[in-house]
Every structure is written in C-alpha cells, then in structure tokens.
Amino acid sequence: MATATASPKPRTFFSLFWRRLRRHKMAMASLVVIVLLVLMALFAPWIAPYDPTAQPTGEDVGAYYFLPPSPEHPLGTDDLGRDVLSRIIYGSRISLLVGFAVALSSVIIGTLMGTLAGYYAGRPLRFYLGPLRREKEGFYPWSFALWRVFSWFLYYGVLYLALSIAWALAKDGIQAGSPGSYLGFGLTLALVLWAAWFGLRGEIRLDLDVAISRLIDFMLTIPTLPLLLVLSALLRDPEVAVGRWAQGVFGDAASVFIIITILVFFGWLGTARLVRGSILSLREMDYATAAQALGATDFRIMFRHLVPNTMAPLIVQATLQVGQAILVEAALSFLGFGIQPPVATWGNMLTNAQEYIFTAPWLALPPGFMIFITVLAFNYLGDGLRDALDPRSRL
C-alpha cells in the first residue's frame, strides 16, 4: 500500500530573509546591540542612577568634581560633578532620535523625489496650461482641475511680483528724471506684458527628471561640513526668525530640531539617486506597462507597483543612514555647532572632555566608545540586510 508523502511547506520571502540574516553572525550581534541601545534609551529614567543635569550642592562641592570610576559612580563624574553614566544613558536618547528621525525623513523625501524623477524621465509634465488653452493628452502632476487654477495664481503672482520689484527699483530714478530708469522700466513692463499674454494661451512643460537631477548634482557640489556649520550657527541665533521660533516651541531641545532639519536637508540626495535608478528600470517592466494599459493612474503605478519593488535597497540605505546621521551629529556637537548643553549628547560630552583627556580619561572614553559601537552596529546590520535581501546571495 502506497503511503502519501507530505508536501514540503512553502517558504515565504520573510522566512528566507530571516534564515539568511541569521547566518550573518555580525549582523545578528549588531541587531542585539541596537535593541539594547533602544531599550536603554526608552527606559533611561529608570536605568540612570542620577539626574544627568544635576550638580552637587553644599559646602564641599569640589569633592564631587572629576571623581574616578567607583561603585557609587561607575563611570566617574565630570568637571561639574555630574554622573557620566547617567549622561551616557540619556545621551543615547538624543543620538538615536537624531539617527532614526534623519534616516526616516530622508528616505521618505528621497523616495518621493527619486520616484518622480525616474517615472517621468523623458516624459515632460504639463506643469502650466493657460486659461484659454484647450486640454490635450499629456502628463499632469495631479489629475484634477484644481491644479490648473493653482498654477494660474502661481504664474500671475510671479509676474506681479516681478513688476512690483521693477517699479520699486526704477521709482527713484523716474522721479529724478533719469532716462536709464525709464528705459529699464519700459523694457521690464514690455517683457511682463508679453509674459502675461503668453500665459493666457501658453503652455509650460517641466521635465521633472532634469529638474530634480540637476538639483541633486548642484547640492552634491556644495561642501557639506562648512555649510552645516554656517546653517547651524545661523539657525541657532535667536535674532533669526527660524531660531526664535524653534527656541519658543522646543525650548532647550531647539538645537535637536535644528540639527535634524539640517541633516535631512542634505540626507535625501543619495536615496533619491538610488530610487531614481531603480524606477528607471522598473517602469519598463511588463507589469508596469500592463497596469498603464488597464487605465491605472500614474500615482497608483508609482506607489502601488514600482516603489514596493525598491524596498530592499531602501531598507539597507536607511540603516546605513542612521549611523551616518549619528556620526555627523556627534561631529557637529564636538565642534560646538550641534546640540547645546544642558542637553546631554555623546558629541558635546566629548567636547567637554577634550581639555581633560590626560587628567580625566574616563570623561572621553565612554562617549567615544558609544559612538564607535553604535555606528559600527548599524553598518554591520546594513551589510547583513543587503546580503539577506539579495536573491543572488548564497547565505
């Protein structure tokens, strides 16, 4: 009598991914380190033995300064008598917050920009259509008439602004009877009138791929570190509108918000180029062509069919970007342009410790080690995720 054999259980993508990731020993060890760091940041108020900003009080406060490691203070105290271990624990909150916030925001912005650039490459959008111009077949940013009305207000608003600036510049010269002012204002007025007439029946096409790609190329040519230092100093100035608003809303944590904003401003560029390259090849696949033939909208094709197929490299990019953001934040804080005391971060702890590196090395070694191990863990995890998500991998 023949016996029936049980069919093998089908393996899902997640099971294959988890099996490959488990074989990467360094990635699994890094995952454990990251989980412990996250738990330490979440439960910092219960784990930390002291208040990270508390300073000793009383007559003999000097006895609490620069205490070496001891059972009472496992990592010693700093130049103000604050417990170093407590500041390390609370510093993990800021570093991980900056890393995760920058990575998540950069991936979202980079995915959006890269998807638009890749999908509309070689297919210019009809960015503006005059009120008297009849609609024809073409590609639009959005598929409803409200965009056309908005584009009219935008177009003629810019013309009004140009005419107002020209009149403001030429007003004094015209009142003084300067012939050059009359000529300049006349030429500007003629150009604005021609642009207004063109706007009634004209059409403006915008190649999003060219616009976004050239913007990325331009931003990549900017020396990042000097600009980061300038922006950080400028935005932290309470006399600047953004700095005044940030300090009013976030208080002592305003520098955290400013650093996250600055890092996101430059962090989406690599993700956008990565997504653009993937979308350029994916949009030519048969399933994308079939979805377009069935009448699917551009939005549905991009974010329902194409973007999910770029998730594997995006996950790897996000993990690597967390470590990079932590490292840049620590560098800015070390230089004094990052997150400011009394908020404890590993970077500004190194800044305070650099003067006492030989007399009190316990001030510099713990924050330096935490930066090193955190960035290393995220890099190894990214390496393991890349191998686990690669279908050609032999893991």
Coordinates of C-alpha atoms in Angstrom, one line a residue:
M1 CA 0.0 0.0 0.0
A2 CA 1.5 3.3 -1.1
T3 CA 2.0 5.9 1.6
A4 CA 1.3 9.6 0.9
T5 CA 4.2 11.9 1.5
A6 CA 3.7 15.3 3.0
S7 CA 4.4 18.1 0.6
P8 CA 7.1 20.5 1.8
K9 CA 5.9 23.7 3.4
P10 CA 6.3 26.6 1.0
R11 CA 8.9 29.1 2.2
T12 CA 7.8 32.7 2.3
F13 CA 10.0 35.7 1.5
F14 CA 10.2 36.6 5.1
S15 CA 11.3 33.1 6.2
L16 CA 14.1 33.1 3.5
F17 CA 15.1 36.6 4.6
W18 CA 15.3 35.7 8.3
R19 CA 17.2 32.5 7.6
R20 CA 19.8 34.4 5.6
L21 CA 20.1 37.2 8.2
R22 CA 20.6 34.6 11.0
R23 CA 23.6 33.2 9.1
H24 CA 25.3 36.6 9.2
K25 CA 26.8 36.5 12.7
M26 CA 28.0 40.1 12.8
A27 CA 24.6 41.4 11.7
M28 CA 22.8 39.4 14.4
A29 CA 25.2 40.6 17.0
S30 CA 24.7 44.2 15.8
L31 CA 20.9 43.7 15.9
V32 CA 21.2 42.7 19.6
V33 CA 23.4 45.7 20.3
I34 CA 20.9 48.0 18.6
V35 CA 18.0 46.5 20.5
L36 CA 19.8 47.0 23.8
L37 CA 20.6 50.6 22.9
V38 CA 17.0 51.3 22.0
L39 CA 15.8 49.7 25.3
M40 CA 18.4 51.8 27.2
A41 CA 17.1 55.0 25.6
L42 CA 13.4 54.1 26.2
F43 CA 14.0 53.2 29.9
A44 CA 16.6 55.9 30.6
P45 CA 14.6 57.5 33.5
W46 CA 14.5 54.1 35.3
I47 CA 18.0 52.9 34.4
A48 CA 20.1 56.1 35.0
P49 CA 21.3 56.2 38.7
Y50 CA 21.3 60.1 38.8
D51 CA 19.8 63.1 37.1
P52 CA 22.1 63.8 34.0
T53 CA 22.0 67.6 34.6
A54 CA 22.1 67.5 38.4
Q55 CA 25.1 69.2 40.0
P56 CA 26.3 68.7 43.6
T57 CA 25.3 71.3 46.2
G58 CA 26.6 72.1 49.6
E59 CA 29.8 73.5 51.0
D60 CA 32.2 70.7 49.8
V61 CA 31.0 70.6 46.1
G62 CA 34.6 70.5 44.8
A63 CA 35.0 67.0 46.2
Y64 CA 32.5 65.7 43.6
Y65 CA 34.4 67.1 40.6
F66 CA 36.4 64.6 38.5
L67 CA 35.7 61.6 40.6
P68 CA 37.2 58.5 39.1
P69 CA 35.1 55.4 38.4
S70 CA 33.8 53.9 41.7
P71 CA 30.9 51.8 42.8
E72 CA 28.9 54.9 43.5
H73 CA 29.7 56.5 40.1
P74 CA 30.6 53.6 37.8
L75 CA 32.0 55.9 35.1
G76 CA 33.1 58.8 37.3
T77 CA 31.9 62.4 37.3
D78 CA 32.7 65.3 35.0
D79 CA 34.0 68.8 35.6
L80 CA 30.7 69.9 37.1
G81 CA 30.2 66.8 39.3
R82 CA 27.5 65.3 37.0
D83 CA 27.4 61.5 36.8
V84 CA 29.0 60.3 33.5
L85 CA 27.0 57.1 33.3
S86 CA 23.7 58.9 33.6
R87 CA 24.7 61.4 30.9
I88 CA 25.7 58.5 28.6
I89 CA 22.4 56.8 29.1
Y90 CA 20.4 60.0 28.4
G91 CA 22.7 60.8 25.5
S92 CA 21.6 57.6 23.8
R93 CA 18.1 59.1 23.5
I94 CA 19.3 62.1 21.6
S95 CA 21.7 60.2 19.3
L96 CA 19.2 57.6 18.4
L97 CA 16.4 60.1 18.0
V98 CA 18.6 62.1 15.5
G99 CA 19.7 59.0 13.7
F100 CA 16.2 57.5 13.3
A101 CA 14.5 60.8 12.5
V102 CA 17.0 61.8 9.9
A103 CA 17.0 58.3 8.3
L104 CA 13.2 58.1 8.1
S105 CA 12.7 61.6 6.8
S106 CA 15.5 61.3 4.3
V107 CA 14.2 58.0 3.0
I108 CA 10.6 59.4 2.6
I109 CA 11.8 62.6 0.8
G110 CA 14.4 60.8 -1.3
T111 CA 11.9 58.1 -2.3
L112 CA 9.3 60.7 -3.4
M113 CA 11.8 62.8 -5.4
G114 CA 13.5 59.8 -6.9
T115 CA 10.2 58.2 -7.9
L116 CA 9.0 61.3 -9.6
A117 CA 12.4 61.8 -11.4
G118 CA 12.6 58.2 -12.6
Y119 CA 9.0 57.7 -13.6
Y120 CA 8.7 61.0 -15.6
A121 CA 12.2 60.8 -17.2
G122 CA 11.8 61.7 -20.8
R123 CA 8.0 62.5 -20.3
P124 CA 7.7 66.2 -19.5
L125 CA 4.8 67.2 -17.3
R126 CA 2.4 69.9 -18.5
F127 CA 3.2 72.0 -15.5
Y128 CA 1.2 75.0 -16.6
L129 CA -1.7 75.4 -19.0
G130 CA -3.1 78.8 -19.8
P131 CA -6.8 79.6 -19.1
L132 CA -7.6 79.8 -22.9
R133 CA -5.5 76.8 -24.0
R134 CA -7.5 73.7 -24.7
E135 CA -6.5 70.5 -22.9
K136 CA -4.9 67.7 -24.8
E137 CA -3.4 64.4 -23.9
G138 CA -0.4 64.7 -21.6
F139 CA 1.0 64.1 -18.2
Y140 CA -0.1 66.2 -15.2
P141 CA 1.2 66.4 -11.6
W142 CA -2.3 65.8 -10.4
S143 CA -5.4 64.7 -12.3
F144 CA -7.9 67.3 -11.2
A145 CA -8.7 70.8 -12.4
L146 CA -7.7 72.4 -9.1
W147 CA -4.0 72.2 -10.1
R148 CA -4.7 74.4 -13.2
V149 CA -6.4 77.1 -11.1
F150 CA -3.5 77.0 -8.6
S151 CA -0.9 77.2 -11.5
W152 CA -2.7 80.3 -12.8
F153 CA -2.4 82.1 -9.4
L154 CA 1.2 81.0 -9.1
Y155 CA 2.1 82.2 -12.7
Y156 CA 0.5 85.6 -12.5
G157 CA 1.6 86.1 -8.9
V158 CA 5.2 85.8 -10.0
L159 CA 4.5 88.3 -12.8
Y160 CA 3.0 90.8 -10.3
L161 CA 6.0 90.3 -8.0
A162 CA 8.4 90.9 -10.9
L163 CA 6.5 94.1 -11.9
S164 CA 6.5 95.3 -8.3
I165 CA 10.2 94.8 -7.9
A166 CA 10.9 96.6 -11.2
W167 CA 8.8 99.5 -10.2
A168 CA 10.4 99.8 -6.8
L169 CA 13.9 99.8 -8.3
A170 CA 13.0 102.3 -11.0
K171 CA 10.8 104.6 -8.9
D172 CA 13.5 106.9 -7.6
G173 CA 15.2 107.2 -10.9
I174 CA 12.0 108.0 -12.7
Q175 CA 11.1 110.7 -10.1
A176 CA 14.6 112.1 -10.7
G177 CA 14.1 112.1 -14.5
S178 CA 16.8 109.5 -15.2
P179 CA 16.5 108.3 -18.9
G180 CA 18.0 104.9 -18.0
S181 CA 15.3 104.3 -15.4
Y182 CA 12.6 105.0 -18.0
L183 CA 14.2 102.6 -20.4
G184 CA 14.7 99.8 -17.9
F185 CA 11.2 100.0 -16.6
G186 CA 9.8 100.2 -20.1
L187 CA 11.7 97.1 -21.2
T188 CA 10.6 95.2 -18.0
L189 CA 7.0 96.3 -18.5
A190 CA 7.1 95.1 -22.1
L191 CA 8.5 91.7 -21.0
V192 CA 5.9 91.3 -18.3
L193 CA 3.1 92.2 -20.7
W194 CA 4.4 89.6 -23.2
A195 CA 4.6 87.0 -20.4
A196 CA 1.0 87.9 -19.3
W197 CA -0.2 87.4 -22.9
F198 CA 1.7 84.2 -23.2
G199 CA 0.2 83.0 -20.0
L200 CA -3.4 83.1 -21.5
R201 CA -2.8 80.5 -24.2
G202 CA 0.7 79.3 -23.5
E203 CA 2.0 76.0 -22.0
I204 CA 5.0 75.3 -19.8
R205 CA 6.4 71.8 -19.8
L206 CA 8.6 70.6 -17.0
D207 CA 10.9 67.6 -17.1
L208 CA 11.0 66.5 -13.5
D209 CA 13.9 64.2 -14.1
V210 CA 16.1 67.0 -15.4
A211 CA 15.0 69.5 -12.7
I212 CA 15.5 67.0 -9.8
S213 CA 18.7 65.5 -11.1
R214 CA 20.3 68.9 -11.6
L215 CA 19.2 70.0 -8.2
I216 CA 20.8 66.9 -6.7
D217 CA 24.0 67.5 -8.7
F218 CA 24.2 71.1 -7.5
M219 CA 23.7 70.2 -3.9
L220 CA 26.3 67.4 -4.1
T221 CA 28.9 70.0 -5.2
I222 CA 28.4 72.1 -2.0
P223 CA 31.0 71.4 0.7
T224 CA 28.7 69.9 3.3
L225 CA 30.6 70.4 6.5
P226 CA 31.3 74.2 6.2
L227 CA 27.7 74.7 5.2
L228 CA 26.4 72.6 8.1
L229 CA 28.4 74.8 10.5
V230 CA 27.1 78.0 8.9
L231 CA 23.5 76.9 8.9
S232 CA 23.7 75.5 12.5
A233 CA 25.2 78.8 13.8
L234 CA 22.6 80.9 11.8
L235 CA 19.5 78.9 12.8
R236 CA 20.5 78.8 16.5
D237 CA 20.7 82.6 16.5
P238 CA 17.6 83.9 18.5
E239 CA 17.6 87.0 16.3
V240 CA 16.8 84.9 13.2
A241 CA 13.1 84.0 12.7
V242 CA 13.6 80.3 12.5
G243 CA 15.9 80.2 15.5
R244 CA 13.5 82.3 17.5
W245 CA 10.5 80.1 16.5
A246 CA 12.4 76.9 17.3
Q247 CA 13.5 78.1 20.8
G248 CA 10.0 79.3 21.5
V249 CA 8.4 75.9 20.6
F250 CA 11.1 73.4 21.6
G251 CA 12.9 75.3 24.4
D252 CA 16.2 73.6 25.3
A253 CA 15.6 70.9 22.6
A254 CA 15.6 73.5 19.8
S255 CA 19.1 72.6 18.8
V256 CA 17.9 69.0 18.4
F257 CA 15.2 70.1 16.0
I258 CA 17.7 72.3 14.1
I259 CA 20.3 69.6 13.7
I260 CA 17.6 67.1 12.4
T261 CA 16.4 69.6 9.9
I262 CA 19.8 70.4 8.6
L263 CA 20.8 66.8 8.2
V264 CA 17.6 65.9 6.4
F265 CA 18.2 68.8 4.1
F266 CA 21.3 67.0 2.8
G267 CA 20.4 63.4 3.6
W268 CA 17.8 62.7 0.9
L269 CA 20.2 63.1 -2.0
G270 CA 21.7 59.6 -2.0
T271 CA 18.3 57.9 -1.5
A272 CA 16.8 59.9 -4.4
R273 CA 19.6 58.8 -6.8
L274 CA 19.2 55.2 -5.7
V275 CA 15.4 55.2 -6.2
R276 CA 15.6 57.0 -9.5
G277 CA 17.9 54.4 -11.0
S278 CA 15.6 51.6 -9.8
I279 CA 12.4 53.3 -11.1
L280 CA 14.0 53.9 -14.5
S281 CA 14.4 50.1 -15.0
L282 CA 11.2 49.0 -13.2
R283 CA 8.9 51.3 -15.2
E284 CA 9.8 49.4 -18.4
M285 CA 8.7 46.0 -16.9
D286 CA 5.7 44.2 -18.3
Y287 CA 3.6 44.6 -15.1
A288 CA 4.0 48.4 -15.2
T289 CA 3.1 48.5 -18.9
A290 CA 0.1 46.3 -18.2
A291 CA -1.1 48.5 -15.3
Q292 CA -0.8 51.5 -17.5
A293 CA -2.8 49.8 -20.3
L294 CA -5.5 48.9 -17.8
G295 CA -6.0 52.5 -17.0
A296 CA -4.2 52.8 -13.7
T297 CA -3.2 56.3 -12.7
D298 CA 0.4 57.4 -12.5
F299 CA 0.1 57.7 -8.7
R300 CA -1.1 54.1 -8.4
I301 CA 1.6 52.8 -10.8
M302 CA 4.4 54.6 -8.9
F303 CA 3.4 53.9 -5.3
R304 CA 1.5 50.6 -5.7
H305 CA 3.6 48.7 -8.2
L306 CA 7.1 50.4 -8.5
V307 CA 8.1 51.8 -5.1
P308 CA 7.4 48.4 -3.2
N309 CA 10.0 46.8 -5.5
T310 CA 12.6 49.3 -4.3
M311 CA 12.2 48.4 -0.6
A312 CA 15.2 46.1 -0.4
P313 CA 17.8 48.7 -1.2
L314 CA 15.9 51.4 0.7
I315 CA 16.0 49.4 3.9
V316 CA 19.7 49.0 3.6
Q317 CA 20.1 52.7 2.8
A318 CA 18.1 53.6 5.9
T319 CA 20.2 51.5 8.3
L320 CA 23.4 53.0 6.9
Q321 CA 22.0 56.5 7.1
V322 CA 21.1 56.1 10.8
G323 CA 24.8 55.5 11.6
Q324 CA 25.9 58.3 9.4
A325 CA 23.5 60.8 11.0
I326 CA 24.7 59.8 14.5
L327 CA 28.3 60.4 13.4
V328 CA 27.6 63.8 11.8
E329 CA 25.6 64.9 14.8
A330 CA 28.4 63.9 17.1
A331 CA 30.9 65.7 14.9
L332 CA 28.9 68.9 14.9
S333 CA 28.3 68.7 18.7
F334 CA 32.0 68.1 19.2
L335 CA 32.8 71.3 17.2
G336 CA 30.3 73.2 19.3
F337 CA 27.8 73.8 16.5
G338 CA 25.4 71.0 17.3
I339 CA 23.2 70.2 20.2
Q340 CA 23.9 72.5 23.1
P341 CA 24.1 71.8 26.8
P342 CA 22.4 71.2 29.1
V343 CA 21.0 68.5 26.7
A344 CA 23.4 65.6 27.0
T345 CA 24.7 64.0 23.8
W346 CA 27.8 61.9 23.2
G347 CA 29.2 64.6 20.9
N348 CA 29.1 67.5 23.4
M349 CA 30.3 65.2 26.1
L350 CA 33.5 64.7 24.0
T351 CA 33.7 68.5 23.6
N352 CA 33.8 69.0 27.4
A353 CA 36.2 66.1 27.9
Q354 CA 38.9 67.2 25.3
E355 CA 40.6 69.5 27.8
Y356 CA 40.9 66.8 30.4
I357 CA 41.9 63.9 28.2
F358 CA 45.1 63.1 30.1
T359 CA 44.0 64.1 33.6
A360 CA 40.4 62.5 33.5
P361 CA 40.3 60.0 30.6
W362 CA 37.0 58.5 31.9
L363 CA 35.3 61.6 30.5
A364 CA 36.3 60.9 26.9
L365 CA 36.4 57.1 26.6
P366 CA 32.7 56.2 27.3
P367 CA 31.1 58.6 24.8
G368 CA 33.7 57.8 22.2
F369 CA 33.2 54.1 22.7
M370 CA 29.4 54.5 22.5
I371 CA 29.6 56.4 19.2
F372 CA 32.0 53.8 17.8
I373 CA 29.9 50.8 18.8
T374 CA 26.6 52.3 17.6
V375 CA 27.8 53.4 14.2
L376 CA 29.6 50.0 13.8
A377 CA 26.5 48.1 14.7
F378 CA 24.3 49.9 12.2
N379 CA 26.9 49.5 9.5
Y380 CA 27.2 45.7 10.1
L381 CA 23.4 45.4 10.2
G382 CA 23.1 47.2 6.9
D383 CA 25.7 44.8 5.4
G384 CA 23.7 41.8 6.7
L385 CA 20.4 43.2 5.4
R386 CA 22.0 43.8 2.0
D387 CA 23.1 40.1 1.8
A388 CA 19.8 38.8 3.2
L389 CA 17.7 40.8 0.7
D390 CA 19.9 39.9 -2.3
P391 CA 18.3 37.0 -4.1
R392 CA 21.7 36.1 -5.6
S393 CA 23.2 35.8 -2.2
R394 CA 24.4 32.3 -1.1
L395 CA 23.8 32.8 2.6

